[in-house]
CSV table of C-alpha atoms in Angstrom, one decimal:
chain,number,residue,atom,x,y,z
A,1,MET,CA,-46.1,-70.9,322.6
A,2,LYS,CA,-48.1,-68.3,324.4
A,3,GLY,CA,-51.6,-67.6,323.3
A,4,MET,CA,-51.0,-64.0,322.2
A,5,GLU,CA,-48.1,-65.0,319.9
A,6,LEU,CA,-50.2,-67.9,318.5
A,7,SER,CA,-53.1,-65.5,317.8
A,8,LYS,CA,-50.9,-62.9,316.1
A,9,LYS,CA,-49.3,-65.5,313.8
A,10,TYR,CA,-52.7,-66.9,313.0
A,11,PHE,CA,-54.0,-63.5,312.0
A,12,GLU,CA,-50.9,-62.7,309.9
A,13,GLU,CA,-51.0,-66.0,308.0
A,14,TYR,CA,-54.8,-66.4,307.6
A,15,GLY,CA,-56.8,-63.5,309.0
A,16,LEU,CA,-55.1,-60.6,307.2
A,17,PRO,CA,-55.2,-62.2,303.7
A,18,MET,CA,-58.9,-63.1,304.3
A,19,LEU,CA,-59.8,-59.5,305.1
A,20,GLN,CA,-57.7,-58.1,302.3
A,21,ASN,CA,-59.1,-60.5,299.7
A,22,GLU,CA,-62.7,-60.7,300.7
A,23,PHE,CA,-63.4,-57.3,302.4
A,24,PRO,CA,-61.0,-54.8,300.8
A,25,GLU,CA,-63.6,-51.9,300.9
A,26,ASP,CA,-64.1,-52.5,304.6
A,27,MET,CA,-60.5,-52.7,305.7
A,28,LYS,CA,-60.4,-49.0,306.6
A,29,GLN,CA,-62.9,-49.6,309.4
A,30,VAL,CA,-61.3,-52.7,310.8
A,31,ALA,CA,-59.4,-53.2,314.1
A,32,VAL,CA,-57.9,-56.6,314.9
A,33,GLY,CA,-56.2,-58.0,318.1
A,34,LEU,CA,-56.8,-60.1,321.1
A,35,VAL,CA,-58.3,-58.3,324.1
A,36,GLY,CA,-60.8,-59.4,326.7
A,37,GLU,CA,-61.4,-62.4,328.9
A,38,GLY,CA,-59.0,-65.3,329.0
A,39,SER,CA,-55.6,-65.8,330.5
A,40,GLU,CA,-53.8,-65.3,327.2
A,41,CYS,CA,-55.1,-61.8,327.0
A,42,PHE,CA,-53.2,-61.0,330.2
A,43,GLY,CA,-50.2,-63.1,329.2
A,44,TYR,CA,-50.9,-65.5,332.1
A,45,ASP,CA,-51.7,-68.6,330.0
A,46,ASP,CA,-49.9,-71.9,330.7
A,47,GLU,CA,-50.3,-75.6,330.1
A,48,ILE,CA,-53.4,-75.6,332.4
A,49,SER,CA,-55.0,-72.9,330.3
A,50,LYS,CA,-55.0,-75.0,327.2
A,51,ASP,CA,-57.9,-77.2,328.3
A,52,HIS,CA,-60.6,-74.7,327.1
A,53,ASP,CA,-61.0,-71.4,325.2
A,54,PHE,CA,-57.4,-71.5,324.0
A,55,GLY,CA,-56.0,-71.8,320.5
A,56,PRO,CA,-55.9,-70.0,317.2
A,57,GLY,CA,-58.3,-67.0,317.1
A,58,PHE,CA,-58.5,-63.3,317.2
A,59,CYS,CA,-61.0,-60.4,317.4
A,60,ILE,CA,-62.2,-58.3,314.5
A,61,TRP,CA,-63.8,-55.1,315.8
A,62,ILE,CA,-65.8,-53.0,313.4
A,63,PRO,CA,-68.3,-50.1,313.9
A,64,ILE,CA,-71.8,-51.3,314.5
A,65,GLU,CA,-73.0,-49.8,311.1
A,66,THR,CA,-70.4,-51.9,309.3
A,67,TYR,CA,-71.3,-54.9,311.4
A,68,SER,CA,-74.9,-54.5,310.3
A,69,ALA,CA,-73.9,-54.4,306.6
A,70,VAL,CA,-71.1,-57.1,306.5
A,71,GLY,CA,-70.7,-58.5,310.0
A,72,GLU,CA,-72.5,-61.8,309.2
A,73,LYS,CA,-70.6,-62.4,306.0
A,74,MET,CA,-67.3,-61.5,307.7
A,75,GLN,CA,-68.0,-63.9,310.5
A,76,GLU,CA,-68.7,-66.7,308.0
A,77,ALA,CA,-65.3,-66.0,306.4
A,78,TYR,CA,-63.7,-66.1,309.8
A,79,ASP,CA,-65.3,-69.4,310.6
A,80,ARG,CA,-63.8,-70.8,307.3
A,81,LEU,CA,-60.3,-70.2,308.5
A,82,PRO,CA,-58.3,-73.4,309.4
A,83,ALA,CA,-59.4,-74.9,312.7
A,84,VAL,CA,-55.9,-76.2,313.5
A,85,PHE,CA,-52.9,-74.0,313.5
A,86,MET,CA,-49.3,-74.9,314.7
A,87,GLY,CA,-50.7,-78.0,316.4
A,88,HIS,CA,-53.4,-76.1,318.3
A,89,GLU,CA,-57.2,-76.3,317.9
A,90,ARG,CA,-59.4,-73.9,319.7
A,91,ILE,CA,-61.8,-75.7,322.2
A,92,SER,CA,-64.6,-73.2,323.0
A,93,THR,CA,-67.1,-73.7,325.9
A,94,SER,CA,-70.6,-72.5,326.2
A,95,MET,CA,-69.7,-70.4,329.2
A,96,SER,CA,-67.0,-68.4,327.4
A,97,ASP,CA,-69.5,-66.6,325.3
A,98,LYS,CA,-68.0,-64.8,322.2
A,99,ARG,CA,-64.3,-64.1,322.9
A,100,VAL,CA,-63.0,-64.1,319.4
A,101,GLY,CA,-64.4,-63.5,315.9
A,102,VAL,CA,-66.3,-60.5,314.5
A,103,ILE,CA,-67.6,-58.1,317.2
A,104,PRO,CA,-69.2,-54.6,316.9
A,105,LEU,CA,-66.7,-52.2,318.5
A,106,GLU,CA,-69.4,-50.4,320.5
A,107,THR,CA,-70.8,-53.7,321.8
A,108,PHE,CA,-67.4,-54.8,323.0
A,109,TYR,CA,-66.9,-51.8,325.1
A,110,SER,CA,-70.5,-51.4,326.3
A,111,ARG,CA,-70.5,-55.0,327.6
A,112,TYR,CA,-67.9,-53.9,330.1
A,113,THR,CA,-68.5,-50.2,330.7
A,114,ASN,CA,-72.3,-50.1,330.2
A,115,CYS,CA,-71.8,-46.7,328.6
A,116,GLY,CA,-69.9,-47.3,325.4
A,117,PRO,CA,-66.2,-46.8,324.4
A,118,PHE,CA,-65.7,-43.4,326.1
A,119,PRO,CA,-67.0,-43.2,329.7
A,120,THR,CA,-66.8,-39.5,330.7
A,121,ASP,CA,-69.3,-38.9,333.5
A,122,ASN,CA,-68.0,-39.5,337.0
A,123,VAL,CA,-71.1,-41.6,337.9
A,124,ASN,CA,-70.5,-43.9,334.9
A,125,TRP,CA,-66.9,-44.3,335.9
A,126,MET,CA,-67.9,-45.0,339.4
A,127,ASN,CA,-70.1,-47.9,338.3
A,128,ILE,CA,-67.6,-49.8,336.2
A,129,PRO,CA,-65.8,-52.6,338.1
A,130,GLU,CA,-62.1,-52.4,338.1
A,131,SER,CA,-61.7,-55.9,336.7
A,132,TYR,CA,-63.9,-54.9,333.7
A,133,LEU,CA,-61.6,-52.0,332.9
A,134,ALA,CA,-58.6,-54.3,333.2
A,135,THR,CA,-60.3,-56.6,330.7
A,136,VAL,CA,-60.9,-54.0,328.0
A,137,THR,CA,-57.3,-52.7,328.3
A,138,ASN,CA,-55.4,-55.9,328.3
A,139,GLY,CA,-54.0,-57.9,325.4
A,140,GLU,CA,-52.7,-56.5,322.2
A,141,ILE,CA,-54.0,-54.7,319.1
A,142,PHE,CA,-52.5,-56.1,315.9
A,143,MET,CA,-54.0,-53.6,313.5
A,144,ASP,CA,-56.3,-50.6,313.8
A,145,ASN,CA,-57.1,-48.9,310.6
A,146,TYR,CA,-60.2,-47.2,312.0
A,147,GLY,CA,-58.5,-45.8,315.1
A,148,VAL,CA,-61.5,-45.6,317.4
A,149,PHE,CA,-60.8,-48.9,319.2
A,150,THR,CA,-57.3,-47.6,320.1
A,151,LYS,CA,-58.6,-44.2,321.1
A,152,ALA,CA,-61.1,-45.8,323.4
A,153,ARG,CA,-58.4,-48.0,324.9
A,154,GLU,CA,-56.1,-45.0,325.5
A,155,HIS,CA,-59.0,-43.0,327.1
A,156,ILE,CA,-59.7,-45.7,329.6
A,157,LEU,CA,-56.0,-46.3,330.3
A,158,LYS,CA,-55.7,-42.7,331.5
A,159,PHE,CA,-57.4,-44.1,334.6
A,160,TYR,CA,-60.3,-43.0,336.8
A,161,PRO,CA,-61.1,-39.3,337.1
A,162,GLU,CA,-59.6,-37.9,340.4
A,163,ASP,CA,-63.0,-37.7,342.2
A,164,VAL,CA,-63.7,-41.3,341.4
A,165,LEU,CA,-60.3,-42.4,342.5
A,166,ARG,CA,-60.6,-40.6,345.8
A,167,LYS,CA,-64.0,-42.2,346.4
A,168,LYS,CA,-62.8,-45.7,345.6
A,169,LEU,CA,-59.8,-45.2,347.9
A,170,ALA,CA,-62.1,-44.1,350.7
A,171,ASN,CA,-64.1,-47.2,350.2
A,172,ARG,CA,-61.1,-49.5,350.2
A,173,VAL,CA,-59.5,-48.0,353.4
A,174,ALA,CA,-62.9,-48.1,355.1
A,175,VAL,CA,-63.3,-51.8,354.3
A,176,MET,CA,-59.7,-52.5,355.4
A,177,ALA,CA,-60.3,-50.7,358.7
A,178,GLN,CA,-63.6,-52.4,359.3
A,179,SER,CA,-62.6,-55.9,358.4
A,180,GLY,CA,-58.9,-56.0,359.3
A,181,GLN,CA,-58.2,-53.5,362.1
A,182,TYR,CA,-61.6,-54.0,363.8
A,183,ASN,CA,-63.6,-57.1,363.0
A,184,TYR,CA,-60.8,-59.6,362.5
A,185,VAL,CA,-59.6,-58.9,366.1
A,186,ARG,CA,-63.1,-59.0,367.6
A,187,SER,CA,-64.0,-62.2,365.8
A,188,SER,CA,-60.8,-63.9,366.9
A,189,LYS,CA,-61.3,-62.9,370.5
A,190,ARG,CA,-64.7,-64.6,370.4
A,191,GLY,CA,-63.1,-67.7,369.0
A,192,ASP,CA,-65.2,-67.3,365.9
A,193,TYR,CA,-62.5,-68.2,363.5
A,194,GLY,CA,-64.8,-68.7,360.6
A,195,SER,CA,-65.8,-65.1,360.8
A,196,ALA,CA,-62.1,-64.1,361.4
A,197,TYR,CA,-61.2,-66.0,358.1
A,198,LEU,CA,-63.9,-64.1,356.2
A,199,ALA,CA,-62.8,-60.8,357.7
A,200,CYS,CA,-59.2,-61.4,356.7
A,201,ALA,CA,-60.3,-62.3,353.2
A,202,GLU,CA,-62.2,-59.1,352.9
A,203,PHE,CA,-59.2,-57.2,354.2
A,204,VAL,CA,-56.9,-58.7,351.7
A,205,LYS,CA,-59.3,-58.1,348.7
A,206,ALA,CA,-59.7,-54.4,349.7
A,207,ALA,CA,-56.0,-54.0,350.3
A,208,LEU,CA,-55.0,-55.4,347.0
A,209,SER,CA,-57.5,-53.2,345.2
A,210,CYS,CA,-56.2,-50.2,347.2
A,211,ILE,CA,-52.7,-50.9,346.1
A,212,PHE,CA,-53.8,-51.1,342.4
A,213,LEU,CA,-55.6,-47.8,342.8
A,214,LEU,CA,-52.5,-46.2,344.4
A,215,ASN,CA,-50.5,-47.4,341.4
A,216,ARG,CA,-53.2,-46.0,339.1
A,217,GLN,CA,-53.8,-49.4,337.5
A,218,TYR,CA,-56.9,-51.5,337.2
A,219,ALA,CA,-57.1,-54.6,339.3
A,220,PRO,CA,-57.9,-57.7,337.3
A,221,PHE,CA,-60.3,-60.6,338.1
A,222,TYR,CA,-59.5,-62.1,341.5
A,223,LYS,CA,-57.9,-65.2,339.8
A,224,TRP,CA,-55.1,-63.1,338.5
A,225,ILE,CA,-54.9,-60.3,341.1
A,226,PHE,CA,-51.9,-61.5,343.0
A,227,ARG,CA,-49.9,-62.3,339.9
A,228,ALA,CA,-50.7,-58.8,338.5
A,229,ALA,CA,-50.0,-57.1,341.8
A,230,ARG,CA,-46.5,-58.6,341.9
A,231,GLN,CA,-45.7,-56.6,338.8
A,232,LEU,CA,-46.8,-53.2,340.1
A,233,PRO,CA,-44.1,-50.6,340.4
A,234,LYS,CA,-45.1,-49.5,344.0
A,235,MET,CA,-45.8,-51.4,347.2
A,236,LYS,CA,-44.3,-54.8,346.2
A,237,GLU,CA,-43.4,-55.7,349.7
A,238,THR,CA,-46.9,-54.9,350.9
A,239,VAL,CA,-48.2,-57.3,348.2
A,240,SER,CA,-45.8,-60.0,349.5
A,241,SER,CA,-47.1,-59.4,353.1
A,242,LEU,CA,-50.7,-59.8,351.9
A,243,GLU,CA,-49.9,-63.1,350.2
A,244,ARG,CA,-48.2,-64.4,353.4
A,245,LEU,CA,-51.1,-63.2,355.5
A,246,ILE,CA,-53.8,-65.0,353.6
A,247,LYS,CA,-51.9,-68.3,353.7
A,248,ILE,CA,-51.8,-68.3,357.5
A,249,ALA,CA,-54.6,-70.3,359.2
A,250,ASP,CA,-56.9,-68.6,361.7
A,251,ASP,CA,-56.7,-70.0,365.2
A,252,ALA,CA,-55.7,-69.0,368.7
A,253,ASN,CA,-52.0,-69.5,367.9
A,254,THR,CA,-51.9,-67.2,364.9
A,255,VAL,CA,-54.2,-64.3,365.9
A,256,HIS,CA,-51.5,-62.0,367.2
A,257,ILE,CA,-49.2,-62.8,364.3
A,258,LYS,CA,-51.9,-61.9,361.7
A,259,GLN,CA,-53.0,-58.9,363.7
A,260,ASP,CA,-49.5,-57.5,363.6
A,261,MET,CA,-49.3,-58.2,359.9
A,262,ILE,CA,-52.6,-56.4,359.3
A,263,GLU,CA,-51.4,-53.3,361.2
A,264,ASN,CA,-48.1,-53.2,359.2
A,265,ILE,CA,-50.0,-53.5,355.9
A,266,CYS,CA,-52.3,-50.7,357.0
A,267,SER,CA,-49.3,-48.6,358.0
A,268,ASP,CA,-47.9,-49.1,354.5
A,269,VAL,CA,-51.1,-48.0,352.9
A,270,ALA,CA,-51.3,-44.9,355.2
A,271,ASP,CA,-47.7,-44.0,354.3
A,272,GLU,CA,-48.6,-44.2,350.6
A,273,LEU,CA,-51.7,-42.1,351.1
A,274,ARG,CA,-49.6,-39.4,352.7
A,275,ALA,CA,-46.8,-39.7,350.2
A,276,THR,CA,-49.1,-39.3,347.3
A,277,GLY,CA,-50.9,-36.3,348.9
A,278,PHE,CA,-54.3,-37.9,349.3
A,279,THR,CA,-54.2,-37.5,353.1
A,280,LYS,CA,-52.2,-35.9,355.9
A,281,GLU,CA,-53.6,-37.9,358.8
A,282,LYS,CA,-50.7,-39.1,360.9
A,283,ASP,CA,-52.5,-42.0,362.6
A,284,ASN,CA,-52.3,-45.4,360.8
A,285,PHE,CA,-55.9,-46.4,361.7
A,286,LEU,CA,-57.3,-46.2,358.2
A,287,GLN,CA,-60.8,-45.1,359.4
A,288,LEU,CA,-59.3,-41.7,360.2
A,289,HIS,CA,-58.2,-41.2,356.6
A,290,ILE,CA,-61.7,-41.5,355.2
A,291,LYS,CA,-63.0,-38.0,356.0
A,292,GLU,CA,-60.0,-36.4,354.3
A,293,LEU,CA,-60.4,-38.5,351.2
A,294,MET,CA,-64.1,-37.8,350.9
A,295,ALA,CA,-63.6,-34.0,351.6
A,296,GLY,CA,-61.3,-33.7,348.5
A,297,ILE,CA,-64.0,-34.9,346.1
A,298,GLU,CA,-65.5,-32.0,344.1
A,299,ASP,CA,-68.4,-33.7,342.4
A,300,VAL,CA,-71.2,-33.5,344.9
A,301,ARG,CA,-72.8,-36.7,343.4
A,302,ILE,CA,-69.8,-38.7,344.3
A,303,ARG,CA,-69.1,-37.0,347.6
A,304,SER,CA,-72.6,-37.6,348.8
A,305,MET,CA,-72.4,-41.4,348.3
A,306,HIS,CA,-72.0,-43.6,351.3
A,307,VAL,CA,-68.4,-44.5,351.9
A,308,MET,CA,-69.2,-48.1,351.5
A,309,GLU,CA,-71.0,-47.6,348.2
A,310,ASP,CA,-69.2,-48.9,345.2
A,311,CYS,CA,-69.9,-51.1,342.1
């Protein structure tokens, strides 16, 4: 059984009756679901996932005022729920922090956005890592009587403001050009294959992020980025090329193969930039697309940032 299904069944059998019986007056301010860190929140859990932080459990999000009044009591009631459900017992680790249980709504979002549930300012948006936004918008909401948790989720899912998106794209293509189209080749020519390996890794990371941005979806934590990228609607073949690229060793026999692959991937990205109207530059050297991407940014605070600056 997948963790999300287990969580939902556990809530329906034990969590919902507990809330209805012990906190009937607070039900109108309760949201419940499973969102956040953990493979089960992305639907990627498997047998390997079950060795830690897996098992029956769910999140109860309530406004911070309600948490101050009844949060401790509600957590105690949550802790009294059966430890074993459908043959599974949750094994929590000290490193996982608080992934389930009673959580102030504002605290949950602020932990990842650093500006509360509704980031609005471009600078705030700019400073939120993509993986954090993927984390607060994954999973499933089982019930939301209060409505604010869902509204915050929908607000974030609308994606980055256009100025922020352009700035992040400018950063990604700059890194791709620097690491892949420039430094990978130079390092290889010197026989410095350790540096070539690192350059290729930087290129792949930036390219994957760029593909997510062009799909207007948030890239998750690196552990899941390839798996998530395979599910994107656009640039699937480019994702496959990146996965093949990163698996090839760096040595004198593979340099030209990888160099050609890098150029083809950059060509795919340049084509998509043109197709989506971000740039008109005809050359596939991605460095040449930066000026156009930055020039289209209206917010002077974002436009004045160094192209390499990002969270």
